[in-house]
Amino acid sequence: MIRRGRARQRATGSRSPWSALPFVGCAAVAVAAATMSPPTGTPFALQVFLLASLPVLWAALHGSRLHVLLVAAASSVLLVAPLTVLRGVAWDVADWGVLASWVCLAFVLCPGIQLVVDRVWRHDHAQVSEAARQSLGRVRTLSDQVDQLVLQAPTGICVVGLDGVVERVNPALVTMLGRPEDPTGASVALLGLLPGADGPEVVRSVLSADGATVTREVRIGGDADPHHLSVHATTLTDEDGEPSGVLVHLFDVTARTRVEARLDHLSSHDGLTGLANRSTFDGVLEEHLVRCRRYGPAGAVLMTDLDHFKDVNDSLGHDAGDRLLVEVAAVLQGTLRESDVVARLGGDEFVVLLPRADRAEATVVAQRLVEAVRSMEPPEGYRGQPVTASVGAVVLDEVGVSASELISTADLTMYDAKEAGRDRAAVFDATEYALPQSGARLVWASRVREALRDDGFELHAQPLVDLGTREVVGAELLLRMVDRDGSLVAPVHFLPVAERTGLIPQVDRWVVKRGLERLAELAEVGSTVGLSVNISGRSLDDTDFACEIAAAVQASSVDPSRLTFEITETAAIADMERARTFTQMLHDLGCRLALDDFGAGYGSFYYLKHLPFDYVKIDGEFVRGALADPVDRLVVASVVSLAQGVDGHVVAEHVADEETAVLLRDLGVDLGQGVYLGPPRPWSTFVAELGGAAVEPVPADLA
């Protein structure tokens, strides 16, 4: 404090109150010298001059050079006079020596001390000044950075005073609000970001949160271009911890809100056509049935399926098929009323709910849908059979029926329309239930459900033979239904119904589970042959099924490379991307994939390109004619070359004799399957044959 006072005195020329202190000291020493008794032993002058040195040293340390000279002169006058005049002290040589030493101290040494002190003070002052300057520079830099951060922040920032007036905003906030003017100086309530009738009320609503952040979302802009903002407000405090204002942050969450809305839409709508999806339609139908149970049955369900749609996919590709589905969806919506509900179930299947229709109106609407699809322009470049629609309608004329039963019945009735020639509508009539077609299919659907519930299926095995060594290297597991009398029912009678009624995924799960059990049995007896199972195109759309397979394989501890999944080339794959994901999951698991009936449809090469197959099974049509028809032999040779090019193996189906087996081997076919090499047989028979036991006969209709 004294140094700062001296610096101010030197800078301003003003007198410090400390500057009089040495003179007061001199006066005190003079009074003491005049009144004190002469000592004995020590020269009196020495004691006086020692006392007089104190004011001079004080002036040297804390005063200016002028102070030192004035104090030294004052000391000379105030000390020598009392000693010589008032006290009459006699001066001897020692006293004069002491006086000379004191004069040297006062007029020579003290200015030197003062110079050293002054330089030390200046050095310290320079260091302190430099440190202060650097600190101030850092503060200014930090302040500039904060200002730049606020100005350039992509989020909106607003500082509000305790009076509710906006004190500062950044450009991002002005842009987000879409305001042409800067809201600084206006009431925060006018921004509409936080609840409150006026500015102070808005501030109080934030302060009442006790330091917690107040958040909310607001919507601004019109319906044509709405924007969604996330508002975060928190209390600002001063150095004493008292509230000094409110800090508001704005985040533009428009993109996130739109994505969430899109995901919500996709969860209830078909991603391709924009129509309601299966789950949404099921919910709407269930609500309608609740109303029917309260007010009486009303309405109808219509199932629509496109005829020859697969030909479009196979000839023009799935992109053309997708465009056609979008057009069909638009045609169906344009034909129906706003109160009607139309949904896409998957693939080329659509379902409609007519909430207030009776039988007559349902018949008219069904026929109208058929005519609307018939009148559509064919896809560009398509030269196949015209794409038409088959419609099956079911009228709700009784209470107690479930949604699944309605959809299943409508689906089977639609199948009646297909069997009657396609491009037409059929209406279900309960009085004709006992007749073939719909009634028979409903019975078969019921029997499939019973078999799934009561484990009423059985697996037979058909050997897979190496054509070079004639060794059995595997077997294909074939499904049979056990009838009520114990006889076996061939899959041709019940699998199409399972496909149409949506039961096939459950059947596939049953087959895969039993197939893993059979593999475990083979491992127990030391056999290394592999097994193959068939899965439908519908299951390929279900990635959860692939996860279930992976979990089952890992739980069974069987070698996954010994399990092959066969996919029929003619299977209708509704979503190729999901099918690719499904097959890739199985392939990564270590399982094998086989493309069955290769060449039977138009999609062979498309599937081979997009799905990771290990085996290609040539359709029996080409195998049966290979001996006599050079075209069939050329097809077989081409498939062999194609499969070898993708590191795959070739399997020939329907090998009926030795000559065909030799020809296929010579053409490069790896494996063979057929009645000559081994017809299907019960599982116990197949296992016994592996051990050298005799072969049991197999009924011809099951081979």
PDB file of N, CA and C in Angstrom, residues 269-331:
ATOM      1  N   HIS A 269     -47.978 -47.960 -41.493  1.00  0.00           N
ATOM      2  CA  HIS A 269     -48.291 -47.916 -42.920  1.00  0.00           C
ATOM      3  C   HIS A 269     -47.246 -48.696 -43.710  1.00  0.00           C
ATOM      4  N   ASP A 270     -47.653 -49.112 -44.870  1.00  0.00           N
ATOM      5  CA  ASP A 270     -46.753 -49.809 -45.781  1.00  0.00           C
ATOM      6  C   ASP A 270     -45.757 -48.812 -46.363  1.00  0.00           C
ATOM      7  N   GLY A 271     -44.476 -49.157 -46.290  1.00  0.00           N
ATOM      8  CA  GLY A 271     -43.450 -48.226 -46.739  1.00  0.00           C
ATOM      9  C   GLY A 271     -43.443 -47.968 -48.227  1.00  0.00           C
ATOM     10  N   LEU A 272     -43.977 -48.887 -49.018  1.00  0.00           N
ATOM     11  CA  LEU A 272     -43.960 -48.727 -50.475  1.00  0.00           C
ATOM     12  C   LEU A 272     -45.172 -47.950 -50.971  1.00  0.00           C
ATOM     13  N   THR A 273     -46.359 -48.361 -50.576  1.00  0.00           N
ATOM     14  CA  THR A 273     -47.583 -47.776 -51.131  1.00  0.00           C
ATOM     15  C   THR A 273     -48.175 -46.672 -50.267  1.00  0.00           C
ATOM     16  N   GLY A 274     -47.772 -46.594 -48.999  1.00  0.00           N
ATOM     17  CA  GLY A 274     -48.366 -45.614 -48.099  1.00  0.00           C
ATOM     18  C   GLY A 274     -49.696 -46.040 -47.518  1.00  0.00           C
ATOM     19  N   LEU A 275     -50.178 -47.214 -47.892  1.00  0.00           N
ATOM     20  CA  LEU A 275     -51.427 -47.721 -47.321  1.00  0.00           C
ATOM     21  C   LEU A 275     -51.187 -48.218 -45.893  1.00  0.00           C
ATOM     22  N   ALA A 276     -52.263 -48.450 -45.177  1.00  0.00           N
ATOM     23  CA  ALA A 276     -52.140 -49.067 -43.855  1.00  0.00           C
ATOM     24  C   ALA A 276     -51.502 -50.450 -43.993  1.00  0.00           C
ATOM     25  N   ASN A 277     -50.736 -50.859 -42.968  1.00  0.00           N
ATOM     26  CA  ASN A 277     -50.116 -52.186 -43.015  1.00  0.00           C
ATOM     27  C   ASN A 277     -50.980 -53.211 -42.273  1.00  0.00           C
ATOM     28  N   ARG A 278     -50.459 -54.417 -42.175  1.00  0.00           N
ATOM     29  CA  ARG A 278     -51.240 -55.510 -41.595  1.00  0.00           C
ATOM     30  C   ARG A 278     -51.620 -55.230 -40.145  1.00  0.00           C
ATOM     31  N   SER A 279     -50.696 -54.769 -39.343  1.00  0.00           N
ATOM     32  CA  SER A 279     -50.995 -54.542 -37.931  1.00  0.00           C
ATOM     33  C   SER A 279     -52.044 -53.448 -37.760  1.00  0.00           C
ATOM     34  N   THR A 280     -51.934 -52.400 -38.550  1.00  0.00           N
ATOM     35  CA  THR A 280     -52.925 -51.324 -38.451  1.00  0.00           C
ATOM     36  C   THR A 280     -54.302 -51.812 -38.866  1.00  0.00           C
ATOM     37  N   PHE A 281     -54.357 -52.575 -39.955  1.00  0.00           N
ATOM     38  CA  PHE A 281     -55.651 -53.090 -40.410  1.00  0.00           C
ATOM     39  C   PHE A 281     -56.252 -54.028 -39.375  1.00  0.00           C
ATOM     40  N   ASP A 282     -55.419 -54.875 -38.763  1.00  0.00           N
ATOM     41  CA  ASP A 282     -55.925 -55.773 -37.725  1.00  0.00           C
ATOM     42  C   ASP A 282     -56.553 -54.981 -36.583  1.00  0.00           C
ATOM     43  N   GLY A 283     -55.893 -53.872 -36.198  1.00  0.00           N
ATOM     44  CA  GLY A 283     -56.438 -53.045 -35.126  1.00  0.00           C
ATOM     45  C   GLY A 283     -57.761 -52.406 -35.510  1.00  0.00           C
ATOM     46  N   VAL A 284     -57.829 -51.886 -36.742  1.00  0.00           N
ATOM     47  CA  VAL A 284     -59.076 -51.270 -37.213  1.00  0.00           C
ATOM     48  C   VAL A 284     -60.193 -52.310 -37.273  1.00  0.00           C
ATOM     49  N   LEU A 285     -59.857 -53.495 -37.774  1.00  0.00           N
ATOM     50  CA  LEU A 285     -60.870 -54.547 -37.879  1.00  0.00           C
ATOM     51  C   LEU A 285     -61.352 -54.996 -36.501  1.00  0.00           C
ATOM     52  N   GLU A 286     -60.425 -55.104 -35.538  1.00  0.00           N
ATOM     53  CA  GLU A 286     -60.817 -55.482 -34.182  1.00  0.00           C
ATOM     54  C   GLU A 286     -61.756 -54.433 -33.585  1.00  0.00           C
ATOM     55  N   GLU A 287     -61.464 -53.150 -33.784  1.00  0.00           N
ATOM     56  CA  GLU A 287     -62.353 -52.097 -33.289  1.00  0.00           C
ATOM     57  C   GLU A 287     -63.724 -52.193 -33.947  1.00  0.00           C
ATOM     58  N   HIS A 288     -63.728 -52.503 -35.234  1.00  0.00           N
ATOM     59  CA  HIS A 288     -65.006 -52.647 -35.929  1.00  0.00           C
ATOM     60  C   HIS A 288     -65.805 -53.830 -35.371  1.00  0.00           C
ATOM     61  N   LEU A 289     -65.120 -54.908 -35.058  1.00  0.00           N
ATOM     62  CA  LEU A 289     -65.816 -56.073 -34.506  1.00  0.00           C
ATOM     63  C   LEU A 289     -66.370 -55.786 -33.110  1.00  0.00           C
ATOM     64  N   VAL A 290     -65.663 -54.942 -32.344  1.00  0.00           N
ATOM     65  CA  VAL A 290     -66.185 -54.538 -31.032  1.00  0.00           C
ATOM     66  C   VAL A 290     -67.502 -53.787 -31.212  1.00  0.00           C
ATOM     67  N   ARG A 291     -67.561 -52.891 -32.196  1.00  0.00           N
ATOM     68  CA  ARG A 291     -68.808 -52.171 -32.465  1.00  0.00           C
ATOM     69  C   ARG A 291     -69.909 -53.127 -32.939  1.00  0.00           C
ATOM     70  N   CYS A 292     -69.501 -54.120 -33.736  1.00  0.00           N
ATOM     71  CA  CYS A 292     -70.489 -55.095 -34.203  1.00  0.00           C
ATOM     72  C   CYS A 292     -71.081 -55.888 -33.040  1.00  0.00           C
ATOM     73  N   ARG A 293     -70.257 -56.231 -32.062  1.00  0.00           N
ATOM     74  CA  ARG A 293     -70.766 -56.985 -30.917  1.00  0.00           C
ATOM     75  C   ARG A 293     -71.726 -56.139 -30.078  1.00  0.00           C
ATOM     76  N   ARG A 294     -71.591 -54.834 -30.182  1.00  0.00           N
ATOM     77  CA  ARG A 294     -72.462 -53.942 -29.405  1.00  0.00           C
ATOM     78  C   ARG A 294     -73.726 -53.557 -30.168  1.00  0.00           C
ATOM     79  N   TYR A 295     -73.557 -53.268 -31.451  1.00  0.00           N
ATOM     80  CA  TYR A 295     -74.690 -52.758 -32.221  1.00  0.00           C
ATOM     81  C   TYR A 295     -75.210 -53.742 -33.272  1.00  0.00           C
ATOM     82  N   GLY A 296     -74.569 -54.883 -33.430  1.00  0.00           N
ATOM     83  CA  GLY A 296     -75.012 -55.843 -34.426  1.00  0.00           C
ATOM     84  C   GLY A 296     -74.034 -55.908 -35.593  1.00  0.00           C
ATOM     85  N   PRO A 297     -73.967 -57.065 -36.283  1.00  0.00           N
ATOM     86  CA  PRO A 297     -72.989 -57.235 -37.364  1.00  0.00           C
ATOM     87  C   PRO A 297     -73.294 -56.326 -38.556  1.00  0.00           C
ATOM     88  N   ALA A 298     -72.209 -55.816 -39.155  1.00  0.00           N
ATOM     89  CA  ALA A 298     -72.310 -54.975 -40.348  1.00  0.00           C
ATOM     90  C   ALA A 298     -70.941 -54.914 -40.996  1.00  0.00           C
ATOM     91  N   GLY A 299     -70.945 -54.685 -42.322  1.00  0.00           N
ATOM     92  CA  GLY A 299     -69.689 -54.500 -43.034  1.00  0.00           C
ATOM     93  C   GLY A 299     -69.227 -55.749 -43.752  1.00  0.00           C
ATOM     94  N   ALA A 300     -68.099 -55.615 -44.446  1.00  0.00           N
ATOM     95  CA  ALA A 300     -67.541 -56.729 -45.222  1.00  0.00           C
ATOM     96  C   ALA A 300     -66.040 -56.554 -45.338  1.00  0.00           C
ATOM     97  N   VAL A 301     -65.343 -57.670 -45.520  1.00  0.00           N
ATOM     98  CA  VAL A 301     -63.890 -57.687 -45.741  1.00  0.00           C
ATOM     99  C   VAL A 301     -63.631 -58.241 -47.129  1.00  0.00           C
ATOM    100  N   LEU A 302     -62.790 -57.524 -47.896  1.00  0.00           N
ATOM    101  CA  LEU A 302     -62.468 -57.925 -49.262  1.00  0.00           C
ATOM    102  C   LEU A 302     -60.970 -58.189 -49.369  1.00  0.00           C
ATOM    103  N   MET A 303     -60.600 -59.346 -49.843  1.00  0.00           N
ATOM    104  CA  MET A 303     -59.197 -59.676 -50.084  1.00  0.00           C
ATOM    105  C   MET A 303     -58.930 -59.593 -51.584  1.00  0.00           C
ATOM    106  N   THR A 304     -57.895 -58.847 -51.950  1.00  0.00           N
ATOM    107  CA  THR A 304     -57.552 -58.643 -53.360  1.00  0.00           C
ATOM    108  C   THR A 304     -56.137 -59.116 -53.621  1.00  0.00           C
ATOM    109  N   ASP A 305     -55.971 -59.904 -54.653  1.00  0.00           N
ATOM    110  CA  ASP A 305     -54.649 -60.413 -55.036  1.00  0.00           C
ATOM    111  C   ASP A 305     -54.484 -60.225 -56.541  1.00  0.00           C
ATOM    112  N   LEU A 306     -53.300 -59.768 -56.961  1.00  0.00           N
ATOM    113  CA  LEU A 306     -53.054 -59.517 -58.384  1.00  0.00           C
ATOM    114  C   LEU A 306     -52.752 -60.829 -59.106  1.00  0.00           C
ATOM    115  N   ASP A 307     -53.298 -60.957 -60.297  1.00  0.00           N
ATOM    116  CA  ASP A 307     -53.031 -62.117 -61.145  1.00  0.00           C
ATOM    117  C   ASP A 307     -51.818 -61.835 -62.024  1.00  0.00           C
ATOM    118  N   HIS A 308     -50.911 -62.807 -62.122  1.00  0.00           N
ATOM    119  CA  HIS A 308     -49.725 -62.742 -62.989  1.00  0.00           C
ATOM    120  C   HIS A 308     -48.741 -61.645 -62.544  1.00  0.00           C
ATOM    121  N   PHE A 309     -48.811 -61.248 -61.290  1.00  0.00           N
ATOM    122  CA  PHE A 309     -47.884 -60.218 -60.824  1.00  0.00           C
ATOM    123  C   PHE A 309     -46.444 -60.724 -60.823  1.00  0.00           C
ATOM    124  N   LYS A 310     -46.253 -61.994 -60.519  1.00  0.00           N
ATOM    125  CA  LYS A 310     -44.897 -62.546 -60.498  1.00  0.00           C
ATOM    126  C   LYS A 310     -44.241 -62.467 -61.873  1.00  0.00           C
ATOM    127  N   ASP A 311     -45.053 -62.558 -62.924  1.00  0.00           N
ATOM    128  CA  ASP A 311     -44.495 -62.451 -64.276  1.00  0.00           C
ATOM    129  C   ASP A 311     -43.874 -61.073 -64.500  1.00  0.00           C
ATOM    130  N   VAL A 312     -44.476 -60.061 -63.922  1.00  0.00           N
ATOM    131  CA  VAL A 312     -43.925 -58.698 -64.045  1.00  0.00           C
ATOM    132  C   VAL A 312     -42.585 -58.618 -63.333  1.00  0.00           C
ATOM    133  N   ASN A 313     -42.529 -59.155 -62.120  1.00  0.00           N
ATOM    134  CA  ASN A 313     -41.260 -59.135 -61.379  1.00  0.00           C
ATOM    135  C   ASN A 313     -40.169 -59.902 -62.114  1.00  0.00           C
ATOM    136  N   ASP A 314     -40.529 -61.066 -62.646  1.00  0.00           N
ATOM    137  CA  ASP A 314     -39.521 -61.916 -63.280  1.00  0.00           C
ATOM    138  C   ASP A 314     -39.050 -61.352 -64.609  1.00  0.00           C
ATOM    139  N   SER A 315     -39.937 -60.707 -65.346  1.00  0.00           N
ATOM    140  CA  SER A 315     -39.564 -60.218 -66.679  1.00  0.00           C
ATOM    141  C   SER A 315     -38.997 -58.804 -66.663  1.00  0.00           C
ATOM    142  N   LEU A 316     -39.502 -57.945 -65.771  1.00  0.00           N
ATOM    143  CA  LEU A 316     -39.068 -56.542 -65.754  1.00  0.00           C
ATOM    144  C   LEU A 316     -38.267 -56.174 -64.510  1.00  0.00           C
ATOM    145  N   GLY A 317     -38.249 -57.044 -63.519  1.00  0.00           N
ATOM    146  CA  GLY A 317     -37.511 -56.740 -62.298  1.00  0.00           C
ATOM    147  C   GLY A 317     -38.432 -56.238 -61.198  1.00  0.00           C
ATOM    148  N   HIS A 318     -37.914 -56.261 -59.983  1.00  0.00           N
ATOM    149  CA  HIS A 318     -38.721 -55.892 -58.825  1.00  0.00           C
ATOM    150  C   HIS A 318     -39.032 -54.406 -58.785  1.00  0.00           C
ATOM    151  N   ASP A 319     -38.190 -53.572 -59.373  1.00  0.00           N
ATOM    152  CA  ASP A 319     -38.502 -52.138 -59.400  1.00  0.00           C
ATOM    153  C   ASP A 319     -39.778 -51.885 -60.186  1.00  0.00           C
ATOM    154  N   ALA A 320     -39.920 -52.550 -61.327  1.00  0.00           N
ATOM    155  CA  ALA A 320     -41.148 -52.405 -62.113  1.00  0.00           C
ATOM    156  C   ALA A 320     -42.339 -52.944 -61.329  1.00  0.00           C
ATOM    157  N   GLY A 321     -42.135 -54.055 -60.626  1.00  0.00           N
ATOM    158  CA  GLY A 321     -43.211 -54.596 -59.798  1.00  0.00           C
ATOM    159  C   GLY A 321     -43.619 -53.638 -58.691  1.00  0.00           C
ATOM    160  N   ASP A 322     -42.631 -52.977 -58.080  1.00  0.00           N
ATOM    161  CA  ASP A 322     -42.951 -52.005 -57.023  1.00  0.00           C
ATOM    162  C   ASP A 322     -43.752 -50.832 -57.586  1.00  0.00           C
ATOM    163  N   ARG A 323     -43.367 -50.352 -58.757  1.00  0.00           N
ATOM    164  CA  ARG A 323     -44.123 -49.246 -59.356  1.00  0.00           C
ATOM    165  C   ARG A 323     -45.570 -49.662 -59.647  1.00  0.00           C
ATOM    166  N   LEU A 324     -45.736 -50.898 -60.098  1.00  0.00           N
ATOM    167  CA  LEU A 324     -47.088 -51.386 -60.371  1.00  0.00           C
ATOM    168  C   LEU A 324     -47.910 -51.446 -59.083  1.00  0.00           C
ATOM    169  N   LEU A 325     -47.306 -51.890 -57.991  1.00  0.00           N
ATOM    170  CA  LEU A 325     -48.025 -51.959 -56.718  1.00  0.00           C
ATOM    171  C   LEU A 325     -48.464 -50.572 -56.256  1.00  0.00           C
ATOM    172  N   VAL A 326     -47.608 -49.579 -56.450  1.00  0.00           N
ATOM    173  CA  VAL A 326     -47.973 -48.205 -56.083  1.00  0.00           C
ATOM    174  C   VAL A 326     -49.166 -47.731 -56.904  1.00  0.00           C
ATOM    175  N   GLU A 327     -49.155 -48.037 -58.187  1.00  0.00           N
ATOM    176  CA  GLU A 327     -50.277 -47.643 -59.047  1.00  0.00           C
ATOM    177  C   GLU A 327     -51.559 -48.365 -58.637  1.00  0.00           C
ATOM    178  N   VAL A 328     -51.460 -49.642 -58.339  1.00  0.00           N
ATOM    179  CA  VAL A 328     -52.643 -50.396 -57.914  1.00  0.00           C
ATOM    180  C   VAL A 328     -53.197 -49.819 -56.619  1.00  0.00           C
ATOM    181  N   ALA A 329     -52.315 -49.481 -55.670  1.00  0.00           N
ATOM    182  CA  ALA A 329     -52.774 -48.899 -54.407  1.00  0.00           C
ATOM    183  C   ALA A 329     -53.553 -47.614 -54.659  1.00  0.00           C
ATOM    184  N   ALA A 330     -53.053 -46.773 -55.579  1.00  0.00           N
ATOM    185  CA  ALA A 330     -53.758 -45.526 -55.898  1.00  0.00           C
ATOM    186  C   ALA A 330     -55.114 -45.808 -56.537  1.00  0.00           C
ATOM    187  N   VAL A 331     -55.179 -46.818 -57.409  1.00  0.00           N
ATOM    188  CA  VAL A 331     -56.448 -47.176 -58.055  1.00  0.00           C
ATOM    189  C   VAL A 331     -57.457 -47.680 -57.025  1.00  0.00           C
TER     190      VAL A 331
END
